[in-house]
CSV table of N, CA and C in Angstrom, one decimal:
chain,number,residue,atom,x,y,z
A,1,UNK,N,7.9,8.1,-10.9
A,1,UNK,CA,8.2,7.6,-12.2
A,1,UNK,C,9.6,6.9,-12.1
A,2,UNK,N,9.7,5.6,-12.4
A,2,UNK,CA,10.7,5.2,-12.6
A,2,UNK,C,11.5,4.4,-14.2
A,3,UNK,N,12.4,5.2,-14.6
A,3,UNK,CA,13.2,4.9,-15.7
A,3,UNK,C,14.2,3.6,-15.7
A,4,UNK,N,14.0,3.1,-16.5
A,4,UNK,CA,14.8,1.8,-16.8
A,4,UNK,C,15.5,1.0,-17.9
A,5,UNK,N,16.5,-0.4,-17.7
A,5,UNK,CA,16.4,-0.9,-19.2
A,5,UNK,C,16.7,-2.0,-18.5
A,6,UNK,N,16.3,-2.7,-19.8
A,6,UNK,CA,16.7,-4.4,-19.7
A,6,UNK,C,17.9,-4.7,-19.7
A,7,UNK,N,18.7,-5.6,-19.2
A,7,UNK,CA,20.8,-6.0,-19.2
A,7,UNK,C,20.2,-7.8,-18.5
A,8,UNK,N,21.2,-8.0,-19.9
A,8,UNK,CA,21.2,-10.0,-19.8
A,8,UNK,C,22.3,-9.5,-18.3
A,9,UNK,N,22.2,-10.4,-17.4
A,9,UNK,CA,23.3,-11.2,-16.6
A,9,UNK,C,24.2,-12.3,-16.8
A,10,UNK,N,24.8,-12.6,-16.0
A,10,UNK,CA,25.8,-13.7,-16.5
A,10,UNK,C,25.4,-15.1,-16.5
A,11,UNK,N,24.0,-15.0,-16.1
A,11,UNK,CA,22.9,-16.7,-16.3
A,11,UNK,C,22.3,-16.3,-17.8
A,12,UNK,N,22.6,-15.2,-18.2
A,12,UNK,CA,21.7,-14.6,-19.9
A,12,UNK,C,20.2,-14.5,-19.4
A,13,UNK,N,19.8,-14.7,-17.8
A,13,UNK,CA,18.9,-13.5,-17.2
A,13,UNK,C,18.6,-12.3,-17.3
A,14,UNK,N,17.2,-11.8,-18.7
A,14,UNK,CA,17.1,-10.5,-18.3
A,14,UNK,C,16.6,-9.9,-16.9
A,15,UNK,N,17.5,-9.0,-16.6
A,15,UNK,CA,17.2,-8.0,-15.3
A,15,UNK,C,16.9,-7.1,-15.4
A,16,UNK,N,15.9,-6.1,-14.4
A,16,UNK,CA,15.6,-4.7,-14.6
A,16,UNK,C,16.9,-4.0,-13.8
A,17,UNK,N,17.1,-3.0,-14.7
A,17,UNK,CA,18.5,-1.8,-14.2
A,17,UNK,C,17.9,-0.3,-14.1
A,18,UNK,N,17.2,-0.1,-12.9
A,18,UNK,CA,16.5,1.4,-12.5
A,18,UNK,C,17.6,2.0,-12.4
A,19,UNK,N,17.6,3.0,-13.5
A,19,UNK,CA,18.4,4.0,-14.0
A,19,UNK,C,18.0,5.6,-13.0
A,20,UNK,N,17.0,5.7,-13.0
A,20,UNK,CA,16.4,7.2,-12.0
A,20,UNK,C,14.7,7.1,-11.8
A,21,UNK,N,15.0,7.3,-10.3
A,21,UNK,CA,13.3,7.6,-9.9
A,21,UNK,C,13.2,8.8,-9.5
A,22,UNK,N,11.8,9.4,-9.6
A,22,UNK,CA,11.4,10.7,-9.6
A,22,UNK,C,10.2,10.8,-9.5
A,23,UNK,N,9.5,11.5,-8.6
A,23,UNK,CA,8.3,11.7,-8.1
A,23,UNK,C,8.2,13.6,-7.6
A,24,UNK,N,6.7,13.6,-7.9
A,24,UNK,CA,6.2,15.1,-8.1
A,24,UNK,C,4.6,15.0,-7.0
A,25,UNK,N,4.5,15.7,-6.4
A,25,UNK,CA,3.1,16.1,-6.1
A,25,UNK,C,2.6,17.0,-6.8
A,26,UNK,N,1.0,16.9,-6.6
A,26,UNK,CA,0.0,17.3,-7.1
A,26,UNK,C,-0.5,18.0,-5.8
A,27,UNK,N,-0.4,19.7,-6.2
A,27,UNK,CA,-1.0,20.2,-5.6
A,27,UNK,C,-2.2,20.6,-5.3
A,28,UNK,N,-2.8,20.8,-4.4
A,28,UNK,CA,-4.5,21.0,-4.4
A,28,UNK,C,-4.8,21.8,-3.4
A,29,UNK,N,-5.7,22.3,-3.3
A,29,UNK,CA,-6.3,23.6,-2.2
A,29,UNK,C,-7.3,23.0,-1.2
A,30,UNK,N,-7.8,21.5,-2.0
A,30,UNK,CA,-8.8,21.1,-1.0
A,30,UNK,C,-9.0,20.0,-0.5
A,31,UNK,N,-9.1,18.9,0.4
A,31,UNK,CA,-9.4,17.8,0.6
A,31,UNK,C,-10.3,17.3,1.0
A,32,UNK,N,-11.1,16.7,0.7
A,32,UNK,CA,-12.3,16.1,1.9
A,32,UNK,C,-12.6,14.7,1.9
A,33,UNK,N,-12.1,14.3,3.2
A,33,UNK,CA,-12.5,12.5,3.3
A,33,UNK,C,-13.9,12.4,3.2
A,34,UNK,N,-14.4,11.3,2.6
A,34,UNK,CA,-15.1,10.6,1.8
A,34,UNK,C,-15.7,9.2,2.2
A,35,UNK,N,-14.8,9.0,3.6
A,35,UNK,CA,-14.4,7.2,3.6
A,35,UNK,C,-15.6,6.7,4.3
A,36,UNK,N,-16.0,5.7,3.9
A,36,UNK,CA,-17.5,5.3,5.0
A,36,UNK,C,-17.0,5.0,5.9
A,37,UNK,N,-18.1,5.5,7.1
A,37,UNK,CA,-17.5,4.4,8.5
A,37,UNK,C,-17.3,3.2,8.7
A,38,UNK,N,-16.5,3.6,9.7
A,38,UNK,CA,-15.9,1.8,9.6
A,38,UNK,C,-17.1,0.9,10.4
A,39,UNK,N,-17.3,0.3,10.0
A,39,UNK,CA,-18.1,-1.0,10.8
A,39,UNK,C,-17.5,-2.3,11.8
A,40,UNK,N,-17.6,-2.5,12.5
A,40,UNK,CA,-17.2,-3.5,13.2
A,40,UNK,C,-18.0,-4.4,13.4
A,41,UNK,N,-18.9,-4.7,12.4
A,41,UNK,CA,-19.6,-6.3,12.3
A,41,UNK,C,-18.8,-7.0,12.1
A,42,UNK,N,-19.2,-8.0,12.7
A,42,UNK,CA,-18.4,-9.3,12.9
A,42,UNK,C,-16.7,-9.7,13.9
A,43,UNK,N,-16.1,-8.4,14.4
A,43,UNK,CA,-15.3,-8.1,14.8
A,43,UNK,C,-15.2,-9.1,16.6
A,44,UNK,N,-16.4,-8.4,16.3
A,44,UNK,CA,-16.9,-9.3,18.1
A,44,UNK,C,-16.5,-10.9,18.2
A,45,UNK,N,-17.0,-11.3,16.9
A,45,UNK,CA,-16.8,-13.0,16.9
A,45,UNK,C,-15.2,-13.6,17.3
A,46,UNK,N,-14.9,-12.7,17.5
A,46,UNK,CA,-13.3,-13.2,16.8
A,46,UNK,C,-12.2,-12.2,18.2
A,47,UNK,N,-11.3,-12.7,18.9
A,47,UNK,CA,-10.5,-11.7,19.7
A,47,UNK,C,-9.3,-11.0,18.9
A,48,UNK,N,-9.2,-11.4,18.1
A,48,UNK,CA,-8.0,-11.0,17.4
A,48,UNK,C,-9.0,-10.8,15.6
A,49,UNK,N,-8.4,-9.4,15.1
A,49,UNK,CA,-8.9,-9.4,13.5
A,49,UNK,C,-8.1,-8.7,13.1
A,50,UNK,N,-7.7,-9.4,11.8
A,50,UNK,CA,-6.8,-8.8,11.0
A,50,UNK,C,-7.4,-7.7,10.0
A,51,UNK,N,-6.9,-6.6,10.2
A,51,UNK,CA,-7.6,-5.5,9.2
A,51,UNK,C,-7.0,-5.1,8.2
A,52,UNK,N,-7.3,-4.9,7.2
A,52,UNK,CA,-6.4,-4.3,5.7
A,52,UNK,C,-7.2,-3.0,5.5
A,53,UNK,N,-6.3,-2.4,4.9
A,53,UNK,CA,-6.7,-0.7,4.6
A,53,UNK,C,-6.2,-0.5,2.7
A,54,UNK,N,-6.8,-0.3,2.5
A,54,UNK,CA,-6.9,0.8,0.8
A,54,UNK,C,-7.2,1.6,1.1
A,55,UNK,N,-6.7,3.1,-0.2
A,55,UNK,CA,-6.9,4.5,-0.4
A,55,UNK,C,-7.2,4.4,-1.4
A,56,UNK,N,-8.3,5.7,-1.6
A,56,UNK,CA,-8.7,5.6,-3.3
A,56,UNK,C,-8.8,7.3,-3.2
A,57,UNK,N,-8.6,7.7,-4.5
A,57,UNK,CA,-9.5,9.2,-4.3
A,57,UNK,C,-10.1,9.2,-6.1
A,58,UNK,N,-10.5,10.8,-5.7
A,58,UNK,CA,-11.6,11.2,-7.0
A,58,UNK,C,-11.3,12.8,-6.8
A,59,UNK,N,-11.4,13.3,-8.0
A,59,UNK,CA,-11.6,14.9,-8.0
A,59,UNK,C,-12.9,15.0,-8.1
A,60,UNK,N,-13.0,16.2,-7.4
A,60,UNK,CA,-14.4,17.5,-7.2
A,60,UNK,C,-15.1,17.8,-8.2
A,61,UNK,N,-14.2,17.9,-9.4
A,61,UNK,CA,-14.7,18.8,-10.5
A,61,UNK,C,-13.8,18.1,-11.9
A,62,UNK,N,-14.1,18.3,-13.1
A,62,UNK,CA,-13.6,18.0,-14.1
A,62,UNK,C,-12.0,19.2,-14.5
A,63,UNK,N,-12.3,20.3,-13.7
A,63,UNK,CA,-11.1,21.3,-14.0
A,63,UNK,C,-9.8,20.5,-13.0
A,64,UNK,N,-10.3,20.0,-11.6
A,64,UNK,CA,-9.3,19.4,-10.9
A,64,UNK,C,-8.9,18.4,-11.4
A,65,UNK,N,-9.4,17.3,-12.3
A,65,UNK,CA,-8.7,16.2,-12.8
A,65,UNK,C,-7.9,16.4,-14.6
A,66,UNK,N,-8.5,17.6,-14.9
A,66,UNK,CA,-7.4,18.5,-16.1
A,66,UNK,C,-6.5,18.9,-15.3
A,67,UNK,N,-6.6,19.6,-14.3
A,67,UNK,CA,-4.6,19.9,-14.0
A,67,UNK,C,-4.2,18.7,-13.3
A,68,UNK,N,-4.7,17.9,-13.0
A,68,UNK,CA,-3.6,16.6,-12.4
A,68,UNK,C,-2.9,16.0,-13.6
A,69,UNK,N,-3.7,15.3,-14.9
A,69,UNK,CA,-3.9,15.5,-15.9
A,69,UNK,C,-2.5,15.9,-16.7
A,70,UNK,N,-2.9,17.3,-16.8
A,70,UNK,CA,-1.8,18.3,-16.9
A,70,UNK,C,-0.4,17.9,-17.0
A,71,UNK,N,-0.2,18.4,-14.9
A,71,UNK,CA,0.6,18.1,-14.6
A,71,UNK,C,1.4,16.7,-14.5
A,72,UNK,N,0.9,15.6,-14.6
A,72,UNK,CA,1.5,14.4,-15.1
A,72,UNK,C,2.0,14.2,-16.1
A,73,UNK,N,1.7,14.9,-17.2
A,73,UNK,CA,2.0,14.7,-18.6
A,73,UNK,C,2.7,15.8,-18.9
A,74,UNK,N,3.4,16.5,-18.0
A,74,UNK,CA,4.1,17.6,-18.0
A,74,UNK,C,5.2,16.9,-17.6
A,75,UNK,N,5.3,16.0,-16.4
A,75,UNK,CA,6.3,15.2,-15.6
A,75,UNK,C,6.9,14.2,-16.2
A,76,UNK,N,5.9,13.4,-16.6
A,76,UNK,CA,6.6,12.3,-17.9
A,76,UNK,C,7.1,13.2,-19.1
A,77,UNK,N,6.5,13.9,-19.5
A,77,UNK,CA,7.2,14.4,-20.9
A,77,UNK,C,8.9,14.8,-20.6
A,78,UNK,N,8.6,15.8,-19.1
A,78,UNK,CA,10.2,16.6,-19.0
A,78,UNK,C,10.9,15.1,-18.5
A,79,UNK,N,10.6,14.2,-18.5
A,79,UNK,CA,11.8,12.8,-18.0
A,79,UNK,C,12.1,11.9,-19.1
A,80,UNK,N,11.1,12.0,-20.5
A,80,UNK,CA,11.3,10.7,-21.0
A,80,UNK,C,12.6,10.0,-21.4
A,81,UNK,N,12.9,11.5,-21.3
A,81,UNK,CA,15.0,11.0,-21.8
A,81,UNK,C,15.8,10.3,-21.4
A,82,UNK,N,15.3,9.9,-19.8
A,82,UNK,CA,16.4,9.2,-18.9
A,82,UNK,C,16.6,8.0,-19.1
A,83,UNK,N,16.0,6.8,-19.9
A,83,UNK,CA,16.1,6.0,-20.7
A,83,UNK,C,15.5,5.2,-21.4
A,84,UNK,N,15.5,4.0,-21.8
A,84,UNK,CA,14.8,3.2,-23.0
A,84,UNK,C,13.2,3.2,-22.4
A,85,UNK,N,12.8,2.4,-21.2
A,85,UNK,CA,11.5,2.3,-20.5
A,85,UNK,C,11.4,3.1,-19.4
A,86,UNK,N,9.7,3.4,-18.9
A,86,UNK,CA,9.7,3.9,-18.0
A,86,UNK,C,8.3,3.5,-17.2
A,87,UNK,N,7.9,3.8,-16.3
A,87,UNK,CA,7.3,2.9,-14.7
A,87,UNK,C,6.4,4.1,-14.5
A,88,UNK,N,5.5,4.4,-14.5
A,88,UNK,CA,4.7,5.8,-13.9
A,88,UNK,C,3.6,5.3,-13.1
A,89,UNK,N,3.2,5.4,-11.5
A,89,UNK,CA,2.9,5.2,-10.8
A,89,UNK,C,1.8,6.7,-9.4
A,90,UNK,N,0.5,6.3,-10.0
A,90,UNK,CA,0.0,7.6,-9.0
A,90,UNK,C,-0.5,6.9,-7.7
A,91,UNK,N,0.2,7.7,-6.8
A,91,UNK,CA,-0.2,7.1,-5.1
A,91,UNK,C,-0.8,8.6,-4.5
A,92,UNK,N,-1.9,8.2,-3.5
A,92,UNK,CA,-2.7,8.9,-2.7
A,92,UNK,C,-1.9,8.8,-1.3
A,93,UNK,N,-0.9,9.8,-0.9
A,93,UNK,CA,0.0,9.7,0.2
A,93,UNK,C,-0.6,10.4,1.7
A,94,UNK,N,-1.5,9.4,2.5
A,94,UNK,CA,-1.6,9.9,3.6
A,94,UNK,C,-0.9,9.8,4.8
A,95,UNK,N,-0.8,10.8,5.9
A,95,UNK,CA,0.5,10.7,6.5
A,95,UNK,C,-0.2,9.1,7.6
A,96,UNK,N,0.7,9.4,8.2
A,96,UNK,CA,0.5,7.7,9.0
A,96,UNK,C,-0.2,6.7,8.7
A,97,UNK,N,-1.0,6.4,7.7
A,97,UNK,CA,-1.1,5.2,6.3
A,97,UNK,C,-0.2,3.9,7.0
A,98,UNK,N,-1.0,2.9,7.3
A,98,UNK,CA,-0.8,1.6,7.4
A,98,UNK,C,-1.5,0.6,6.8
A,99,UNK,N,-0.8,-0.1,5.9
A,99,UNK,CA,-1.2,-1.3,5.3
A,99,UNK,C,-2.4,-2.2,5.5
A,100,UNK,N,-2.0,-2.7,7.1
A,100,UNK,CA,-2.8,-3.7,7.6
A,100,UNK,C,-2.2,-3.6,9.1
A,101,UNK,N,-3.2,-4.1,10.2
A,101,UNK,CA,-2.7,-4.4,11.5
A,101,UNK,C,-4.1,-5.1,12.1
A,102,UNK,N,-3.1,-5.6,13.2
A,102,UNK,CA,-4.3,-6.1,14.3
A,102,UNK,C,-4.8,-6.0,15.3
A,103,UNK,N,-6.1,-6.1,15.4
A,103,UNK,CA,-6.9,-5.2,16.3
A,103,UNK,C,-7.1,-6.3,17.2
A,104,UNK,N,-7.6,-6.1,18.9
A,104,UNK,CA,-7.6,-7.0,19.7
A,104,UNK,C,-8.9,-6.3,20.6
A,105,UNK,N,-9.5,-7.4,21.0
A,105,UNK,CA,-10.9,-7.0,21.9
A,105,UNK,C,-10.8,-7.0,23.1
A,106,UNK,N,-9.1,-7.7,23.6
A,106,UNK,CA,-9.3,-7.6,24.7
A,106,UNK,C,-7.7,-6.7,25.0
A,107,UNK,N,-7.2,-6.1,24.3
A,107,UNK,CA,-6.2,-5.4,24.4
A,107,UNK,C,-4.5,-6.4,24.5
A,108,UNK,N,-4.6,-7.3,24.2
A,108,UNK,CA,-3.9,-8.1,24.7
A,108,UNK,C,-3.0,-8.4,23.3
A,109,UNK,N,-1.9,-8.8,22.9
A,109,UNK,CA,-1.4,-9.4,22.0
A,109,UNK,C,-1.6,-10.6,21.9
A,110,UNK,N,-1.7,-11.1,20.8
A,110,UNK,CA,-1.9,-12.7,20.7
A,110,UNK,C,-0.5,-13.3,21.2
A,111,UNK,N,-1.0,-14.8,21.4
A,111,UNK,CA,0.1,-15.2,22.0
A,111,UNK,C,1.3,-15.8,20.4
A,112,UNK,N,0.3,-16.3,19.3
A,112,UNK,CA,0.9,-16.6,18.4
A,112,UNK,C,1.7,-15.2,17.4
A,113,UNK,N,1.4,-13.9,18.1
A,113,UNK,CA,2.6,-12.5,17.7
A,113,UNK,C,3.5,-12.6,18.5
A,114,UNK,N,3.9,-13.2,19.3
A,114,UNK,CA,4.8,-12.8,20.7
A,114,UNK,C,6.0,-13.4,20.2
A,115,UNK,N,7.3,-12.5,20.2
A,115,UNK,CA,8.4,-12.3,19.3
A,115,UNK,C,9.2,-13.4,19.6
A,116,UNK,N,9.2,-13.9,20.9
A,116,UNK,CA,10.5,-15.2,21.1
A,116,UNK,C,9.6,-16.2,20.8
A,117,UNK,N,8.4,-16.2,20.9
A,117,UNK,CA,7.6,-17.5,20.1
A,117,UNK,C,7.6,-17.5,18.7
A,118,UNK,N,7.5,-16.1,17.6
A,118,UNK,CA,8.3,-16.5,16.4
A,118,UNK,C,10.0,-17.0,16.5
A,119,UNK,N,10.6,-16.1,17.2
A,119,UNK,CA,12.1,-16.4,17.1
A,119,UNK,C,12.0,-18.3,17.2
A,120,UNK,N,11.0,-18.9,18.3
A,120,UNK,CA,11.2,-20.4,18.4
A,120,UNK,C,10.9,-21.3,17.0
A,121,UNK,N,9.8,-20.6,16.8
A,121,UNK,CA,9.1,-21.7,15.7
A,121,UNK,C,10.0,-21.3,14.2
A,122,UNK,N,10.7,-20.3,13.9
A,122,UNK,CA,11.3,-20.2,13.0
A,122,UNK,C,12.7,-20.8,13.3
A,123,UNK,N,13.0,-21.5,14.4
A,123,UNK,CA,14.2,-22.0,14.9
A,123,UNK,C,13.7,-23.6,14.4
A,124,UNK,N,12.5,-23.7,14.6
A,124,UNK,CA,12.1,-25.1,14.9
A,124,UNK,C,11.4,-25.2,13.4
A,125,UNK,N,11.4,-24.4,12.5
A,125,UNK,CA,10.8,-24.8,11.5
A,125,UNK,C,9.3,-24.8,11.3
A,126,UNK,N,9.0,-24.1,12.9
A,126,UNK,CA,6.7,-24.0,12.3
A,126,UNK,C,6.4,-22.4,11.9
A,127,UNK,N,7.4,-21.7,11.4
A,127,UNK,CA,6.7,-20.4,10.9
A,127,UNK,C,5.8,-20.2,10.7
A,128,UNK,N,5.5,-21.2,9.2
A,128,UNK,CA,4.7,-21.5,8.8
A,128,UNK,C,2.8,-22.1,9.3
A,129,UNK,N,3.2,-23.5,9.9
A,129,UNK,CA,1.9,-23.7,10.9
A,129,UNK,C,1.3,-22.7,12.1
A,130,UNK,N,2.5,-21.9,12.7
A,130,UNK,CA,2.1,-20.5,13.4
A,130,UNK,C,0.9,-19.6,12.4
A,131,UNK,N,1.7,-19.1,11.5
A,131,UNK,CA,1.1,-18.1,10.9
A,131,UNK,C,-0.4,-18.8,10.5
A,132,UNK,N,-0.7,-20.1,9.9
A,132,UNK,CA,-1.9,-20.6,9.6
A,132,UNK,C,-2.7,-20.4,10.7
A,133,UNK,N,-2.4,-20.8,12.0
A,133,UNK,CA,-3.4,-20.9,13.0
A,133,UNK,C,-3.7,-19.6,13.6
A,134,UNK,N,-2.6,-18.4,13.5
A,134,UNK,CA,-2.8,-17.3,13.6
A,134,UNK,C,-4.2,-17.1,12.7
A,135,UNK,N,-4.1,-17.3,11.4
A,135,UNK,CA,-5.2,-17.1,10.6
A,135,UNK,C,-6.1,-18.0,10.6
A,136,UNK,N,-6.3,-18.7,10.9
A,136,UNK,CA,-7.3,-19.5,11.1
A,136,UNK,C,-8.5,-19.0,12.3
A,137,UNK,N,-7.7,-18.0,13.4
A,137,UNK,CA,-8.4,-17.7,14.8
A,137,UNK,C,-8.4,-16.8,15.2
A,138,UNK,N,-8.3,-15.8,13.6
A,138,UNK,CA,-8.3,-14.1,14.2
A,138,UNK,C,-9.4,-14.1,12.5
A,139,UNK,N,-10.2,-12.9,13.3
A,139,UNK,CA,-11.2,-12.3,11.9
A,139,UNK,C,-10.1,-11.6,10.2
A,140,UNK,N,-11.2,-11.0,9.7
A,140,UNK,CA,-11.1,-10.1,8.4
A,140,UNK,C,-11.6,-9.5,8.3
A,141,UNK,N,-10.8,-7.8,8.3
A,141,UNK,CA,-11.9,-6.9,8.0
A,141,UNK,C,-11.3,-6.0,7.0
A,142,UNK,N,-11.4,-5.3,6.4
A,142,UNK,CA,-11.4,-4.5,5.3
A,142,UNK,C,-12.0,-3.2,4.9
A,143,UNK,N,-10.8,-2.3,4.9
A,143,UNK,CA,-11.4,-0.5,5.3
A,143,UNK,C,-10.6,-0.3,3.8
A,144,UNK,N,-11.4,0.8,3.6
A,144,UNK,CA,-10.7,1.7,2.7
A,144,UNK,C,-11.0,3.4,2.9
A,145,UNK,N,-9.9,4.1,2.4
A,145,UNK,CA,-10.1,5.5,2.5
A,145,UNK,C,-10.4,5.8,1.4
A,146,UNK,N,-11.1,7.1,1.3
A,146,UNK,CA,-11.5,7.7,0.3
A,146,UNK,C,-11.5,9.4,0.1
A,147,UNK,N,-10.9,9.7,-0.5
A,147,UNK,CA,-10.5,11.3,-0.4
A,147,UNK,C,-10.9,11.9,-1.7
A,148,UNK,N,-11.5,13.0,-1.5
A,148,UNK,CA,-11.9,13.7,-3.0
A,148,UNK,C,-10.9,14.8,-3.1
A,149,UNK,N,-10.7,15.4,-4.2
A,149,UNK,CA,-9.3,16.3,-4.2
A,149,UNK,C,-9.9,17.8,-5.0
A,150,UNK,N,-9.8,19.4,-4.9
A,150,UNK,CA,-10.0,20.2,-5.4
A,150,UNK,C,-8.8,21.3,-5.7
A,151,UNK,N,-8.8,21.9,-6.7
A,151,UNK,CA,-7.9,22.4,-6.7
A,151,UNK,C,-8.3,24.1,-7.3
């Protein structure tokens, strides 16, 4: 949860002013992944694939998503004081959770990742046409996790 308020700046720019953040877990007794397997169709075509990852979850039972429930609206209620607006945000926190990365068929880094070839092209001004051809010549694939939650 994040608390806030609006303040003009010296352009008479409203800006957000995060006054206090605060975050609580949701305890639970049970977990069980859910996630389909991953597939690697299409993966082959391609030496280099860029992969994206999402989390989602779901409760077990109707009593586990009454105490989540619950306890959220136990969390905002005891904060609403800290100022005019507020930001409430529920995240599925698994440990070593990455975004997105790239997978290689032949174990090799591409040559268009290779760090003094960014350092160049961002010297020379092709960051930009790098990263296109990067994407132009590496796959897409797209996973998501899935957790059910019991309590």
């Amino acid at each position: 949860m994040t608390s806030f308020h609006k303040k003009l700046d010296s352009n008479g720019d409203t800006k957000r002013k995060v006054t206090w953040e605060g975050e609580q877990d949701f305890v639970f007794s049970y977990a069980d992944d859910i996630t389909d397997p991953p597939s690697d169709h299409g993966m082959e075509e391609f030496q280099h694939t860029r992969i994206k990852f999402s989390k989602t979850f779901s409760f077990a039972d109707a009593e586990t998503e009454a105490a989540f429930i619950l306890q959220k609206l136990e969390f905002i209620t005891n904060n609403l004081g800290r100022d005019e607006r507020h930001e409430v945000k529920t995240e599925l926190v698994i440990p070593g959770y990455m975004e997105s990365m790239m997978a290689t068929t032949n174990g090799r880094r591409p040559c268009l990742v290779n760090q003094e070839l960014y350092v160049l092209s961002s010297l020379l001004l092709l960051e930009l046409p790098c990263s296109f051809l990067l994407r132009l010549f590496s796959g897409k694939q797209h996973y998501q996790y899935s957790k059910i939650l019991k309590s």
